[in-house]
Amino acid sequence: MATLILHGGAGRIDDARVDAYERGLRAALDEGWLLLDHGADALDAVVAAVATMEANPDAFNAGVGSSPTRDGTVECDACVMDGRDGRSGAVAVVTRARSPVALARRVMEHSPHVLIAGAGADALVSEPIDNAELLTPYARAQLERWRARRSPPTGSATVGAVALDHHGALAAATSTGGVLGQWPGRIGDAPIPGAGTYADVHVAISCTGKGEAFLRAVTAKALAERLAAGTALDAALARALADVAAMGGSGGLIVALADGGLAWAFDTERLALAWRAGAAATTREHVAVVTSPSVVSVSAASLP
Ligand code: ASP
């Protein structure tokens, strides 16, 4: 039994880009699932799935195609967390990495630290690229529209993945370009373990939405604690969104459970979502940009 659930951001997604989002989600799902299917760890699967979305120039706000700051530079944040032992690695304000999530994993595995930001993070990139390579024509146009205040920003944000592997381990990964037009140096919830990304032996969580509100609500860890205290999954998810709303934000979350169950919840216009779950030969899956704000859980018992 394995589970892989991905998000490609909560928020507004242009109608014209919905197909590209769904194609991108499916490609990432296939990439991560292939690993899980071959017995790889949940950590490998979530990093592969997120890296696939980061590399996609046609959809998502992470890696290539990230939303730029108000100065026009791209600053990326990413985090990985291994539920087996609580190890975590993260980078913030990284400007020269093609795959911020791979860099976050590197911090976890090859440094004594959890979170490295700015020039220090860029110095760890093995093949640094020019920042302009991360800025797509679409993202540049979005910035121009934002600067001209002719329309509110569209294009959803952050990508994330959570997984349960065949060995029973959970992991989470999140990667983002942040918020369109953000101040240079601004860091949201995505690279902060316990806020936008969290995994332990019971649950793995990745969030998307207004990072300031998710940070203040310490969303992912608060959700994990409520579940550990026995709150029902749907009620705990609704409470997580309510807590974010109370802090002035909106967004979405994806959840994988140690028993094989999975869930998502969002209160924005749209959520780009994909999941596959089940045993090796038979799986259930769903790939869509979903449009009705909701709290949905899929129990392990209902999966093949
Ligand atoms: N949570 C991300 C951030 O605040 C953005 C998003 O997911 O929309 O950086």
PDB file of C-alpha atoms and ligand atoms in Angstrom:
ATOM      1  CA  MET A   1       0.000   0.000   0.000  1.00  0.00           C
ATOM      2  CA  ALA A   2       1.390   3.404  -0.991  1.00  0.00           C
ATOM      3  CA  THR A   3       0.002   6.906  -1.300  1.00  0.00           C
ATOM      4  CA  LEU A   4       1.213   9.949  -3.199  1.00  0.00           C
ATOM      5  CA  ILE A   5      -0.699  13.208  -3.128  1.00  0.00           C
ATOM      6  CA  LEU A   6       0.437  16.431  -4.788  1.00  0.00           C
ATOM      7  CA  HIS A   7      -0.697  20.021  -4.921  1.00  0.00           C
ATOM      8  CA  GLY A   8       0.216  22.591  -7.516  1.00  0.00           C
ATOM      9  CA  GLY A   9      -0.990  25.528  -5.489  1.00  0.00           C
ATOM     10  CA  ALA A  10      -4.172  27.019  -4.108  1.00  0.00           C
ATOM     11  CA  GLY A  11      -5.490  30.263  -5.501  1.00  0.00           C
ATOM     12  CA  ARG A  12      -6.441  31.648  -8.859  1.00  0.00           C
ATOM     13  CA  ILE A  13      -5.399  29.622 -11.899  1.00  0.00           C
ATOM     14  CA  ASP A  14      -6.082  31.048 -15.353  1.00  0.00           C
ATOM     15  CA  ASP A  15      -8.580  28.966 -17.354  1.00  0.00           C
ATOM     16  CA  ALA A  16      -6.071  28.953 -20.191  1.00  0.00           C
ATOM     17  CA  ARG A  17      -3.511  27.227 -17.988  1.00  0.00           C
ATOM     18  CA  VAL A  18      -5.678  24.530 -16.415  1.00  0.00           C
ATOM     19  CA  ASP A  19      -4.653  21.906 -18.993  1.00  0.00           C
ATOM     20  CA  ALA A  20      -0.978  22.668 -18.454  1.00  0.00           C
ATOM     21  CA  TYR A  21      -1.441  22.335 -14.696  1.00  0.00           C
ATOM     22  CA  GLU A  22      -3.165  18.981 -15.065  1.00  0.00           C
ATOM     23  CA  ARG A  23      -0.489  17.714 -17.453  1.00  0.00           C
ATOM     24  CA  GLY A  24       2.199  18.890 -15.067  1.00  0.00           C
ATOM     25  CA  LEU A  25       0.517  17.243 -12.100  1.00  0.00           C
ATOM     26  CA  ARG A  26       0.193  13.968 -13.974  1.00  0.00           C
ATOM     27  CA  ALA A  27       3.860  14.010 -15.012  1.00  0.00           C
ATOM     28  CA  ALA A  28       4.904  14.634 -11.411  1.00  0.00           C
ATOM     29  CA  LEU A  29       2.552  11.932 -10.140  1.00  0.00           C
ATOM     30  CA  ASP A  30       4.007   9.417 -12.602  1.00  0.00           C
ATOM     31  CA  GLU A  31       7.557  10.349 -11.640  1.00  0.00           C
ATOM     32  CA  GLY A  32       6.958   9.965  -7.907  1.00  0.00           C
ATOM     33  CA  TRP A  33       4.791   6.868  -8.253  1.00  0.00           C
ATOM     34  CA  LEU A  34       7.378   5.053 -10.363  1.00  0.00           C
ATOM     35  CA  LEU A  35       9.794   5.369  -7.458  1.00  0.00           C
ATOM     36  CA  LEU A  36       7.264   4.285  -4.837  1.00  0.00           C
ATOM     37  CA  ASP A  37       6.275   1.342  -7.005  1.00  0.00           C
ATOM     38  CA  HIS A  38       9.893   0.213  -7.134  1.00  0.00           C
ATOM     39  CA  GLY A  39      10.169   0.290  -3.365  1.00  0.00           C
ATOM     40  CA  ALA A  40      11.786   3.710  -3.001  1.00  0.00           C
ATOM     41  CA  ASP A  41      11.343   5.748   0.151  1.00  0.00           C
ATOM     42  CA  ALA A  42       8.570   8.325   0.497  1.00  0.00           C
ATOM     43  CA  LEU A  43      11.310  10.957   0.696  1.00  0.00           C
ATOM     44  CA  ASP A  44      12.626  10.015  -2.764  1.00  0.00           C
ATOM     45  CA  ALA A  45       9.100  10.124  -4.188  1.00  0.00           C
ATOM     46  CA  VAL A  46       8.148  13.534  -2.803  1.00  0.00           C
ATOM     47  CA  VAL A  47      11.444  15.088  -3.898  1.00  0.00           C
ATOM     48  CA  ALA A  48      11.102  13.629  -7.405  1.00  0.00           C
ATOM     49  CA  ALA A  49       7.491  14.774  -7.749  1.00  0.00           C
ATOM     50  CA  VAL A  50       8.241  18.292  -6.533  1.00  0.00           C
ATOM     51  CA  ALA A  51      11.390  18.540  -8.693  1.00  0.00           C
ATOM     52  CA  THR A  52       9.288  17.582 -11.732  1.00  0.00           C
ATOM     53  CA  MET A  53       6.883  20.440 -11.018  1.00  0.00           C
ATOM     54  CA  GLU A  54       9.776  22.840 -10.347  1.00  0.00           C
ATOM     55  CA  ALA A  55      11.222  22.036 -13.781  1.00  0.00           C
ATOM     56  CA  ASN A  56       7.910  22.683 -15.563  1.00  0.00           C
ATOM     57  CA  PRO A  57       7.932  26.111 -17.278  1.00  0.00           C
ATOM     58  CA  ASP A  58       4.254  25.930 -18.304  1.00  0.00           C
ATOM     59  CA  ALA A  59       2.619  25.723 -14.883  1.00  0.00           C
ATOM     60  CA  PHE A  60       3.263  26.202 -11.164  1.00  0.00           C
ATOM     61  CA  ASN A  61       5.090  28.781  -9.112  1.00  0.00           C
ATOM     62  CA  ALA A  62       8.232  26.943  -8.068  1.00  0.00           C
ATOM     63  CA  GLY A  63      11.691  26.607  -9.570  1.00  0.00           C
ATOM     64  CA  VAL A  64      11.379  27.533 -13.253  1.00  0.00           C
ATOM     65  CA  GLY A  65       8.286  29.733 -13.556  1.00  0.00           C
ATOM     66  CA  SER A  66       8.411  31.093 -10.023  1.00  0.00           C
ATOM     67  CA  SER A  67       6.642  34.362  -9.300  1.00  0.00           C
ATOM     68  CA  PRO A  68       9.208  37.164  -9.010  1.00  0.00           C
ATOM     69  CA  THR A  69       9.621  39.689  -6.223  1.00  0.00           C
ATOM     70  CA  ARG A  70       8.611  43.303  -6.810  1.00  0.00           C
ATOM     71  CA  ASP A  71      12.229  43.872  -7.975  1.00  0.00           C
ATOM     72  CA  GLY A  72      11.826  41.259 -10.700  1.00  0.00           C
ATOM     73  CA  THR A  73      14.165  38.654  -9.240  1.00  0.00           C
ATOM     74  CA  VAL A  74      13.135  35.112  -8.440  1.00  0.00           C
ATOM     75  CA  GLU A  75      13.673  33.975  -4.836  1.00  0.00           C
ATOM     76  CA  CYS A  76      12.750  30.392  -4.060  1.00  0.00           C
ATOM     77  CA  ASP A  77      12.008  28.565  -0.809  1.00  0.00           C
ATOM     78  CA  ALA A  78      11.758  24.804  -0.284  1.00  0.00           C
ATOM     79  CA  CYS A  79      11.606  22.238   2.487  1.00  0.00           C
ATOM     80  CA  VAL A  80      11.725  18.473   2.899  1.00  0.00           C
ATOM     81  CA  MET A  81      10.840  16.506   6.009  1.00  0.00           C
ATOM     82  CA  ASP A  82      11.323  12.814   6.675  1.00  0.00           C
ATOM     83  CA  GLY A  83       8.601  11.428   8.912  1.00  0.00           C
ATOM     84  CA  ARG A  84      10.735   8.485  10.026  1.00  0.00           C
ATOM     85  CA  ASP A  85      13.010  10.540  12.214  1.00  0.00           C
ATOM     86  CA  GLY A  86      11.842  14.156  11.967  1.00  0.00           C
ATOM     87  CA  ARG A  87      14.883  15.174   9.956  1.00  0.00           C
ATOM     88  CA  SER A  88      14.277  18.240   7.848  1.00  0.00           C
ATOM     89  CA  GLY A  89      16.184  20.418   5.405  1.00  0.00           C
ATOM     90  CA  ALA A  90      15.187  23.730   3.883  1.00  0.00           C
ATOM     91  CA  VAL A  91      16.403  26.651   1.816  1.00  0.00           C
ATOM     92  CA  ALA A  92      15.034  30.166   1.511  1.00  0.00           C
ATOM     93  CA  VAL A  93      15.683  33.132  -0.776  1.00  0.00           C
ATOM     94  CA  VAL A  94      17.704  30.894  -3.069  1.00  0.00           C
ATOM     95  CA  THR A  95      18.191  32.473  -6.488  1.00  0.00           C
ATOM     96  CA  ARG A  96      20.430  30.165  -8.501  1.00  0.00           C
ATOM     97  CA  ALA A  97      19.002  26.670  -8.000  1.00  0.00           C
ATOM     98  CA  ARG A  98      17.095  24.906 -10.748  1.00  0.00           C
ATOM     99  CA  SER A  99      15.646  22.590  -8.103  1.00  0.00           C
ATOM    100  CA  PRO A 100      15.267  24.223  -4.696  1.00  0.00           C
ATOM    101  CA  VAL A 101      13.756  21.018  -3.268  1.00  0.00           C
ATOM    102  CA  ALA A 102      16.876  19.040  -4.187  1.00  0.00           C
ATOM    103  CA  LEU A 103      18.931  21.725  -2.463  1.00  0.00           C
ATOM    104  CA  ALA A 104      16.727  21.455   0.630  1.00  0.00           C
ATOM    105  CA  ARG A 105      17.378  17.725   0.709  1.00  0.00           C
ATOM    106  CA  ARG A 106      21.070  18.428   0.398  1.00  0.00           C
ATOM    107  CA  VAL A 107      20.938  20.714   3.427  1.00  0.00           C
ATOM    108  CA  MET A 108      19.222  17.923   5.352  1.00  0.00           C
ATOM    109  CA  GLU A 109      21.664  15.233   4.342  1.00  0.00           C
ATOM    110  CA  HIS A 110      24.965  17.084   4.051  1.00  0.00           C
ATOM    111  CA  SER A 111      24.905  19.947   6.548  1.00  0.00           C
ATOM    112  CA  PRO A 112      24.510  20.182  10.304  1.00  0.00           C
ATOM    113  CA  HIS A 113      21.673  22.686   9.778  1.00  0.00           C
ATOM    114  CA  VAL A 114      17.981  22.697   8.944  1.00  0.00           C
ATOM    115  CA  LEU A 115      17.430  25.983   7.084  1.00  0.00           C
ATOM    116  CA  ILE A 116      19.968  27.924   5.027  1.00  0.00           C
ATOM    117  CA  ALA A 117      18.980  31.171   3.315  1.00  0.00           C
ATOM    118  CA  GLY A 118      20.265  33.618   0.733  1.00  0.00           C
ATOM    119  CA  ALA A 119      23.881  33.659  -0.397  1.00  0.00           C
ATOM    120  CA  GLY A 120      24.712  30.706   1.842  1.00  0.00           C
ATOM    121  CA  ALA A 121      22.067  28.600   0.124  1.00  0.00           C
ATOM    122  CA  ASP A 122      23.136  29.722  -3.343  1.00  0.00           C
ATOM    123  CA  ALA A 123      26.708  28.734  -2.501  1.00  0.00           C
ATOM    124  CA  LEU A 124      25.537  25.136  -2.023  1.00  0.00           C
ATOM    125  CA  VAL A 125      24.086  24.844  -5.535  1.00  0.00           C
ATOM    126  CA  SER A 126      26.284  22.414  -7.487  1.00  0.00           C
ATOM    127  CA  GLU A 127      25.399  23.817 -10.919  1.00  0.00           C
ATOM    128  CA  PRO A 128      24.264  27.399 -10.350  1.00  0.00           C
ATOM    129  CA  ILE A 129      22.126  28.967 -13.041  1.00  0.00           C
ATOM    130  CA  ASP A 130      21.411  32.546 -13.928  1.00  0.00           C
ATOM    131  CA  ASN A 131      18.394  33.900 -12.035  1.00  0.00           C
ATOM    132  CA  ALA A 132      16.839  34.981 -15.350  1.00  0.00           C
ATOM    133  CA  GLU A 133      16.532  31.295 -16.336  1.00  0.00           C
ATOM    134  CA  LEU A 134      13.914  30.879 -13.604  1.00  0.00           C
ATOM    135  CA  LEU A 135      11.828  33.794 -14.861  1.00  0.00           C
ATOM    136  CA  THR A 136       9.439  32.656 -17.596  1.00  0.00           C
ATOM    137  CA  PRO A 137       7.701  35.048 -20.007  1.00  0.00           C
ATOM    138  CA  TYR A 138       4.399  34.275 -18.250  1.00  0.00           C
ATOM    139  CA  ALA A 139       5.796  35.174 -14.828  1.00  0.00           C
ATOM    140  CA  ARG A 140       7.361  38.337 -16.241  1.00  0.00           C
ATOM    141  CA  ALA A 141       4.006  39.340 -17.738  1.00  0.00           C
ATOM    142  CA  GLN A 142       2.288  38.655 -14.418  1.00  0.00           C
ATOM    143  CA  LEU A 143       4.734  40.979 -12.711  1.00  0.00           C
ATOM    144  CA  GLU A 144       4.100  43.702 -15.268  1.00  0.00           C
ATOM    145  CA  ARG A 145       0.346  43.371 -14.725  1.00  0.00           C
ATOM    146  CA  TRP A 146       0.845  43.438 -10.977  1.00  0.00           C
ATOM    147  CA  ARG A 147       3.037  46.539 -11.254  1.00  0.00           C
ATOM    148  CA  ALA A 148       0.470  48.280 -13.413  1.00  0.00           C
ATOM    149  CA  ARG A 149      -2.279  47.183 -10.981  1.00  0.00           C
ATOM    150  CA  ARG A 150      -4.340  46.374 -14.012  1.00  0.00           C
ATOM    151  CA  SER A 151      -5.416  43.055 -12.564  1.00  0.00           C
ATOM    152  CA  PRO A 152      -4.891  41.037  -9.433  1.00  0.00           C
ATOM    153  CA  PRO A 153      -2.252  38.352  -9.730  1.00  0.00           C
ATOM    154  CA  THR A 154      -3.318  35.020 -11.126  1.00  0.00           C
ATOM    155  CA  GLY A 155      -1.307  31.867 -11.396  1.00  0.00           C
ATOM    156  CA  SER A 156      -1.280  29.665  -8.382  1.00  0.00           C
ATOM    157  CA  ALA A 157       1.606  29.177  -6.102  1.00  0.00           C
ATOM    158  CA  THR A 158       3.602  26.647  -4.280  1.00  0.00           C
ATOM    159  CA  VAL A 159       3.901  22.990  -5.179  1.00  0.00           C
ATOM    160  CA  GLY A 160       3.964  20.205  -2.645  1.00  0.00           C
ATOM    161  CA  ALA A 161       3.945  16.449  -2.228  1.00  0.00           C
ATOM    162  CA  VAL A 162       3.288  14.041   0.614  1.00  0.00           C
ATOM    163  CA  ALA A 163       3.720  10.283   0.435  1.00  0.00           C
ATOM    164  CA  LEU A 164       3.430   7.000   2.289  1.00  0.00           C
ATOM    165  CA  ASP A 165       5.807   4.352   0.961  1.00  0.00           C
ATOM    166  CA  HIS A 166       5.505   0.586   0.908  1.00  0.00           C
ATOM    167  CA  HIS A 167       7.671   0.401   4.046  1.00  0.00           C
ATOM    168  CA  GLY A 168       5.186   2.523   5.987  1.00  0.00           C
ATOM    169  CA  ALA A 169       7.255   5.731   6.065  1.00  0.00           C
ATOM    170  CA  LEU A 170       5.885   9.213   5.421  1.00  0.00           C
ATOM    171  CA  ALA A 171       7.564  12.312   3.954  1.00  0.00           C
ATOM    172  CA  ALA A 172       6.618  15.806   2.848  1.00  0.00           C
ATOM    173  CA  ALA A 173       8.142  18.360   0.478  1.00  0.00           C
ATOM    174  CA  THR A 174       7.111  21.879  -0.514  1.00  0.00           C
ATOM    175  CA  SER A 175       8.656  24.372  -2.947  1.00  0.00           C
ATOM    176  CA  THR A 176       7.638  27.890  -3.923  1.00  0.00           C
ATOM    177  CA  GLY A 177       8.624  31.118  -5.580  1.00  0.00           C
ATOM    178  CA  GLY A 178       6.620  32.846  -2.867  1.00  0.00           C
ATOM    179  CA  VAL A 179       4.071  35.532  -3.559  1.00  0.00           C
ATOM    180  CA  LEU A 180       4.046  37.628  -6.734  1.00  0.00           C
ATOM    181  CA  GLY A 181       5.457  41.065  -5.997  1.00  0.00           C
ATOM    182  CA  GLN A 182       6.690  40.118  -2.525  1.00  0.00           C
ATOM    183  CA  TRP A 183       9.382  42.195  -0.893  1.00  0.00           C
ATOM    184  CA  PRO A 184      12.899  40.943  -1.605  1.00  0.00           C
ATOM    185  CA  GLY A 185      14.002  38.665   1.219  1.00  0.00           C
ATOM    186  CA  ARG A 186      10.454  37.789   2.240  1.00  0.00           C
ATOM    187  CA  ILE A 187      10.100  34.167   3.394  1.00  0.00           C
ATOM    188  CA  GLY A 188       6.750  32.415   3.662  1.00  0.00           C
ATOM    189  CA  ASP A 189       5.600  29.232   5.357  1.00  0.00           C
ATOM    190  CA  ALA A 190       6.814  26.722   2.761  1.00  0.00           C
ATOM    191  CA  PRO A 191      10.414  26.326   4.022  1.00  0.00           C
ATOM    192  CA  ILE A 192       9.474  26.381   7.701  1.00  0.00           C
ATOM    193  CA  PRO A 193       9.048  22.907   9.201  1.00  0.00           C
ATOM    194  CA  GLY A 194       5.795  22.815  11.123  1.00  0.00           C
ATOM    195  CA  ALA A 195       4.273  25.773   9.255  1.00  0.00           C
ATOM    196  CA  GLY A 196       4.034  24.858   5.554  1.00  0.00           C
ATOM    197  CA  THR A 197       5.671  21.436   5.633  1.00  0.00           C
ATOM    198  CA  TYR A 198       5.586  18.668   8.229  1.00  0.00           C
ATOM    199  CA  ALA A 199       5.964  14.892   8.541  1.00  0.00           C
ATOM    200  CA  ASP A 200       6.148  12.454  11.442  1.00  0.00           C
ATOM    201  CA  VAL A 201       5.343   8.761  11.826  1.00  0.00           C
ATOM    202  CA  HIS A 202       1.594   9.401  11.685  1.00  0.00           C
ATOM    203  CA  VAL A 203       1.042  12.114   9.091  1.00  0.00           C
ATOM    204  CA  ALA A 204       2.683  14.150   6.307  1.00  0.00           C
ATOM    205  CA  ILE A 205       1.391  17.612   5.381  1.00  0.00           C
ATOM    206  CA  SER A 206       2.168  20.234   2.720  1.00  0.00           C
ATOM    207  CA  CYS A 207       0.447  23.620   2.637  1.00  0.00           C
ATOM    208  CA  THR A 208      -0.173  26.341   0.082  1.00  0.00           C
ATOM    209  CA  GLY A 209      -1.682  29.769   0.514  1.00  0.00           C
ATOM    210  CA  LYS A 210      -0.941  33.066   2.174  1.00  0.00           C
ATOM    211  CA  GLY A 211       2.297  32.217   3.922  1.00  0.00           C
ATOM    212  CA  GLU A 212       2.073  34.888   6.587  1.00  0.00           C
ATOM    213  CA  ALA A 213      -1.183  33.414   7.897  1.00  0.00           C
ATOM    214  CA  PHE A 214       0.124  29.827   7.742  1.00  0.00           C
ATOM    215  CA  LEU A 215       3.241  30.904   9.634  1.00  0.00           C
ATOM    216  CA  ARG A 216       1.234  32.603  12.368  1.00  0.00           C
ATOM    217  CA  ALA A 217      -1.116  29.625  12.688  1.00  0.00           C
ATOM    218  CA  VAL A 218       1.842  27.142  12.650  1.00  0.00           C
ATOM    219  CA  THR A 219      -0.576  25.272  10.446  1.00  0.00           C
ATOM    220  CA  ALA A 220       1.002  21.912   9.654  1.00  0.00           C
ATOM    221  CA  LYS A 221       2.210  21.104  13.155  1.00  0.00           C
ATOM    222  CA  ALA A 222      -1.055  22.297  14.726  1.00  0.00           C
ATOM    223  CA  LEU A 223      -2.947  19.962  12.395  1.00  0.00           C
ATOM    224  CA  ALA A 224      -0.665  17.034  13.257  1.00  0.00           C
ATOM    225  CA  GLU A 225      -1.164  17.682  16.957  1.00  0.00           C
ATOM    226  CA  ARG A 226      -4.938  17.822  16.635  1.00  0.00           C
ATOM    227  CA  LEU A 227      -4.932  14.527  14.770  1.00  0.00           C
ATOM    228  CA  ALA A 228      -2.648  12.982  17.406  1.00  0.00           C
ATOM    229  CA  ALA A 229      -5.076  14.179  20.089  1.00  0.00           C
ATOM    230  CA  GLY A 230      -7.884  12.281  18.359  1.00  0.00           C
ATOM    231  CA  THR A 231      -9.711  14.986  16.399  1.00  0.00           C
ATOM    232  CA  ALA A 232     -11.405  13.494  13.322  1.00  0.00           C
ATOM    233  CA  LEU A 233      -9.555  14.208  10.078  1.00  0.00           C
ATOM    234  CA  ASP A 234     -12.248  16.322   8.394  1.00  0.00           C
ATOM    235  CA  ALA A 235     -12.837  18.356  11.549  1.00  0.00           C
ATOM    236  CA  ALA A 236      -9.092  18.907  12.023  1.00  0.00           C
ATOM    237  CA  LEU A 237      -8.721  20.089   8.407  1.00  0.00           C
ATOM    238  CA  ALA A 238     -11.669  22.462   8.694  1.00  0.00           C
ATOM    239  CA  ARG A 239     -10.144  23.823  11.889  1.00  0.00           C
ATOM    240  CA  ALA A 240      -6.770  24.304  10.172  1.00  0.00           C
ATOM    241  CA  LEU A 241      -8.374  26.426   7.445  1.00  0.00           C
ATOM    242  CA  ALA A 242     -10.389  28.339  10.053  1.00  0.00           C
ATOM    243  CA  ASP A 243      -7.206  29.098  11.995  1.00  0.00           C
ATOM    244  CA  VAL A 244      -5.514  30.359   8.806  1.00  0.00           C
ATOM    245  CA  ALA A 245      -8.582  32.492   8.035  1.00  0.00           C
ATOM    246  CA  ALA A 246      -8.467  33.904  11.559  1.00  0.00           C
ATOM    247  CA  MET A 247      -4.908  35.014  10.775  1.00  0.00           C
ATOM    248  CA  GLY A 248      -6.112  36.774   7.642  1.00  0.00           C
ATOM    249  CA  GLY A 249      -5.265  34.151   5.020  1.00  0.00           C
ATOM    250  CA  SER A 250      -6.638  31.421   2.818  1.00  0.00           C
ATOM    251  CA  GLY A 251      -5.155  28.422   1.072  1.00  0.00           C
ATOM    252  CA  GLY A 252      -5.064  24.660   1.043  1.00  0.00           C
ATOM    253  CA  LEU A 253      -3.391  21.569   2.476  1.00  0.00           C
ATOM    254  CA  ILE A 254      -2.711  17.983   1.451  1.00  0.00           C
ATOM    255  CA  VAL A 255      -2.349  15.140   3.925  1.00  0.00           C
ATOM    256  CA  ALA A 256      -1.089  11.540   3.799  1.00  0.00           C
ATOM    257  CA  LEU A 257      -1.715   9.260   6.777  1.00  0.00           C
ATOM    258  CA  ALA A 258       0.260   6.271   8.019  1.00  0.00           C
ATOM    259  CA  ASP A 259      -2.790   4.012   7.553  1.00  0.00           C
ATOM    260  CA  GLY A 260      -2.925   4.792   3.804  1.00  0.00           C
ATOM    261  CA  GLY A 261      -5.669   7.395   3.994  1.00  0.00           C
ATOM    262  CA  LEU A 262      -5.322  10.801   2.394  1.00  0.00           C
ATOM    263  CA  ALA A 263      -7.075  14.150   2.438  1.00  0.00           C
ATOM    264  CA  TRP A 264      -7.084  17.687   1.120  1.00  0.00           C
ATOM    265  CA  ALA A 265      -8.817  20.905   1.996  1.00  0.00           C
ATOM    266  CA  PHE A 266      -8.876  24.417   0.536  1.00  0.00           C
ATOM    267  CA  ASP A 267     -10.873  27.621   0.766  1.00  0.00           C
ATOM    268  CA  THR A 268      -9.529  29.444  -2.308  1.00  0.00           C
ATOM    269  CA  GLU A 269     -10.949  29.673  -5.817  1.00  0.00           C
ATOM    270  CA  ARG A 270      -9.009  26.645  -7.027  1.00  0.00           C
ATOM    271  CA  LEU A 271      -6.611  23.931  -5.917  1.00  0.00           C
ATOM    272  CA  ALA A 272      -4.390  21.996  -8.317  1.00  0.00           C
ATOM    273  CA  LEU A 273      -4.497  18.468  -6.950  1.00  0.00           C
ATOM    274  CA  ALA A 274      -3.374  14.961  -7.875  1.00  0.00           C
ATOM    275  CA  TRP A 275      -3.216  11.714  -5.996  1.00  0.00           C
ATOM    276  CA  ARG A 276      -2.696   8.020  -6.517  1.00  0.00           C
ATOM    277  CA  ALA A 277      -3.060   5.370  -3.864  1.00  0.00           C
ATOM    278  CA  GLY A 278      -3.433   1.664  -3.407  1.00  0.00           C
ATOM    279  CA  ALA A 279      -1.554  -1.580  -3.809  1.00  0.00           C
ATOM    280  CA  ALA A 280       0.916  -2.229  -6.621  1.00  0.00           C
ATOM    281  CA  ALA A 281      -1.419  -3.778  -9.184  1.00  0.00           C
ATOM    282  CA  THR A 282      -4.562  -1.754  -8.500  1.00  0.00           C
ATOM    283  CA  THR A 283      -4.635   1.926  -7.708  1.00  0.00           C
ATOM    284  CA  ARG A 284      -7.120   4.753  -7.531  1.00  0.00           C
ATOM    285  CA  GLU A 285      -6.153   8.184  -8.772  1.00  0.00           C
ATOM    286  CA  HIS A 286      -7.450  11.649  -9.395  1.00  0.00           C
ATOM    287  CA  VAL A 287      -5.827  14.571 -11.242  1.00  0.00           C
ATOM    288  CA  ALA A 288      -7.660  17.902 -11.482  1.00  0.00           C
ATOM    289  CA  VAL A 289      -7.718  21.587 -10.852  1.00  0.00           C
ATOM    290  CA  VAL A 290     -10.588  21.467  -8.376  1.00  0.00           C
ATOM    291  CA  THR A 291     -12.905  24.409  -8.010  1.00  0.00           C
ATOM    292  CA  SER A 292     -15.272  23.937  -5.086  1.00  0.00           C
ATOM    293  CA  PRO A 293     -13.660  24.876  -1.795  1.00  0.00           C
ATOM    294  CA  SER A 294     -13.968  21.770   0.328  1.00  0.00           C
ATOM    295  CA  VAL A 295     -12.595  19.354   2.876  1.00  0.00           C
ATOM    296  CA  VAL A 296     -12.251  15.853   1.412  1.00  0.00           C
ATOM    297  CA  SER A 297     -10.813  12.728   2.951  1.00  0.00           C
ATOM    298  CA  VAL A 298     -10.353   9.319   1.351  1.00  0.00           C
ATOM    299  CA  SER A 299     -10.153   6.510   3.885  1.00  0.00           C
ATOM    300  CA  ALA A 300      -7.678   3.681   3.507  1.00  0.00           C
ATOM    301  CA  ALA A 301     -10.604   1.234   3.574  1.00  0.00           C
ATOM    302  CA  SER A 302     -12.042   2.739   0.376  1.00  0.00           C
ATOM    303  CA  LEU A 303      -8.799   2.247  -1.548  1.00  0.00           C
ATOM    304  CA  PRO A 304      -7.972  -0.850  -3.578  1.00  0.00           C
TER     305      PRO A 304
HETATM  306  N1  ASP B   1       2.626  29.686   0.838  1.00  0.00           N
HETATM  307  C1  ASP B   1       3.416  30.323  -0.172  1.00  0.00           C
HETATM  308  C2  ASP B   1       4.156  31.470   0.420  1.00  0.00           C
HETATM  309  O1  ASP B   1       3.587  32.184   1.210  1.00  0.00           O
HETATM  310  C3  ASP B   1       2.644  30.846  -1.326  1.00  0.00           C
HETATM  311  C4  ASP B   1       1.449  30.014  -1.739  1.00  0.00           C
HETATM  312  O2  ASP B   1       1.381  28.824  -1.499  1.00  0.00           O
HETATM  313  O3  ASP B   1       0.532  30.581  -2.373  1.00  0.00           O
HETATM  314  O4  ASP B   1       5.290  31.703   0.056  1.00  0.00           O
END
